[in-house]
Amino acid sequence: MTLPDAAATPSATEAAAAPVAKRVPVERTHHGDTFTDNYEWLREKDNPEVVAHLNAEQAFTDAVTAGQEQLRTDIFNEIKNRTQETDLSVPSRKDGWWYYARMVEGSAYSIQCRVKASGDGSAVEDWTPPVVEPGVDVPGEVILLDGNAEAEGQPFFSLGGAAVTRDGNLYAFAVDNAGDELFTVRIKDLRTGELLPDTIDKAFYGLAFSPDGTTLFYMVADDSWRPYQVKTHVLGTPVSEDKVLYQEDDVAMWTGFGLSADRRHLAVSIGCSEFSETRLLDFAAPEKGLQTLIPRSEHVLYDAEPFLWEGVEKVLLTHDRDAANSMISLVDAAEFAKPLADQDWTTVIAHDETVRINGATVTATHMVVSLRQDTIERVQVTPLDGLGTAAQAAGVEPVFDEELYTASMGGSEFESPVIRLVYTSDFTPPRVYDYVLPVGTAGGELLLRKETPVLGGYRSENYVATREWAVAGDGTRVPLSVLRRADLVRDGSNAGVVYGYGSYEVSMDPGFGVPRLSLLDRGVVFVIAHVRGGGEMGRHWYEDGKKLNKKNTFTDFVAATDWLAGSGWVDPARIGAMGGSAGGLLMGAVANLAPEKYAAIVAQVPFVDALTTILDPELPLSALEWEEWGNPITDPEVYKYMKGYTPYENVRPVAYPKIAAVTSFNDTRVLYVEPAKWVQELRSTSTGTEPIVLKIEMDGGHGGASGRYEGWKTRAWDYAFLADAIGATELR
């Protein structure tokens, strides 16, 4: 028996009964306000009744969306047929080896490889990657790790990081087989192919070897999944004897580490979205321990890049001291021993209200800066000669020929005469360039190493991306990226999708996406709303969409929807919305604000029970969120403000559109319980008849199930749900 199309008729929901969770009232009282939560018991992950309920939800979802199966299959095949399945990354040179990853048709995971490099690396020609052809054996190739072999027999596989010793003999790698982002670290001897007995369990992201290769640095997360310890493991010793190099006890601070560009220091970074602290370990004098640059008590948000220049220890600082959009200063390392007010900092790039400085690093000859101007991310290079003096040369940027694009750092080696860049736009597949660092009048060339192939007859000229502007209720102009087929007729009859995120100063930059073509080829106008809370328009854009300004994120998205509805491109009754994680909170908020404006909403791993989560610092990552949303535990104004928008607590008796909440059982960032509770509340309160479903991956993490094919299936499911609801199922 074939079930009727779930989106086409109300009777689809009659094909299976929607699971109804029992109501177990639990009262939560803060600041004199009491909220009764009927579904908090669904948090009991080990409760068989909860697992049974979630399986019932998935069965209901499968029944309701059964009519979309062919559309899902079509979209999956379109993604597959456009993708060159046997492919490889552009090799990157490091310590005399070329490192790259291969993908093989029919395999879900990449194979990490390397091959010996020639030349001493002093000439640009030495940095020309070897020709490695898909499907062709490479003489001398060494397989570091075959993800397919590692994943065999496992419910989930993810590689969480890797590191190689400078002599190239040892390879450390971290594997997650549950989706909970806790990794098992193992070490492989590349000379013999054997695994060392050293095994580290429950590590977090981050691996690095000491220069002599005898010590491995790794991260550990606490019970709330907050990375808080940097530990050292001496190879050949029991893991139980590993020492804590640094421990961060402030539950609102995040910790990480990395090697300096010249690999002379280990940099431990501690911070939140508003201030930070960097501590350096000098590998030449490890007995000195970690040395703090600017203490967090100064409330400066900064990144530090230490390097040696003309015999003097220098630190390149990207910081927000008297500079909301950040600026760059050059400081002698000795200055940090003085009180901050007495330190001598030399301005390298001054603050600019129209330019957001994202970060800076160095090579042996140049400063490399990542910045954002006119919403566009770009890279700028400046010679170190004369840096911070009157003789400082002007920064130079590679020139590209598109208006809307993204150019970002793809990695660099300290002694290299080139830097690696990744370029993309909405309809230009990712290109990998090596940019020859300019010296005097020489250099500055862009050397194209690869453009990601797109099969199936793809032609970029068949599509158009334009910058448009919506106007929010307070008069703020909100940038939009509007994507469509070039042959689409502006007759007001087409379907549309609005996508947004709007948190953590994350920008939705132009970038190519094969799956999205399946929507565009069905006549969908796809709008990316660059709402406040993101970083597209500088630091103020982020600050105007966080804490007590958070509601701007939601009203900006509604304004973007109104722009699309009135643009002449679409039928206002055929608009869908999509967002994930914090963008899923956005989906929940706009569903409450303006349910009538959407035919369907897909909320991916949605943060829809934000207030409950942030009120409990014992829950994963909750305390880290205070700098983003405010602390409702101590601040009654924040509590009241959050209660006014958190989606779960603001569900109201209106006709909600079709809604799909997509989640994973092992997600540690947004727990499955949030969308599970939200769906129950929506179903019990909505006055409409449209289906509201919970799609749950029982073996997945924050990104869903693992493997590229499962990822394509997930995207196909999401897009099919939307396309079906907005009547965009047929290819044009």
Tab-separated table of C-alpha atoms in Angstrom, residues 217 230-232 243-247 266 268 281 289-290:
chain	number	residue	atom	x	y	z
A	217	PHE	CA	49.538	17.486	23.629
A	230	VAL	CA	45.445	20.650	28.074
A	231	LYS	CA	47.287	17.435	28.891
A	232	THR	CA	50.670	16.027	27.934
A	243	LYS	CA	50.141	15.569	33.294
A	244	VAL	CA	47.815	18.549	33.112
A	245	LEU	CA	49.659	21.414	31.467
A	246	TYR	CA	46.707	23.768	31.957
A	247	GLN	CA	43.239	23.551	33.509
A	266	LEU	CA	52.522	26.098	22.013
A	268	VAL	CA	46.982	27.919	24.887
A	281	LEU	CA	54.919	27.603	26.186
A	289	GLY	CA	56.041	26.869	31.919
A	290	LEU	CA	53.146	28.783	30.431
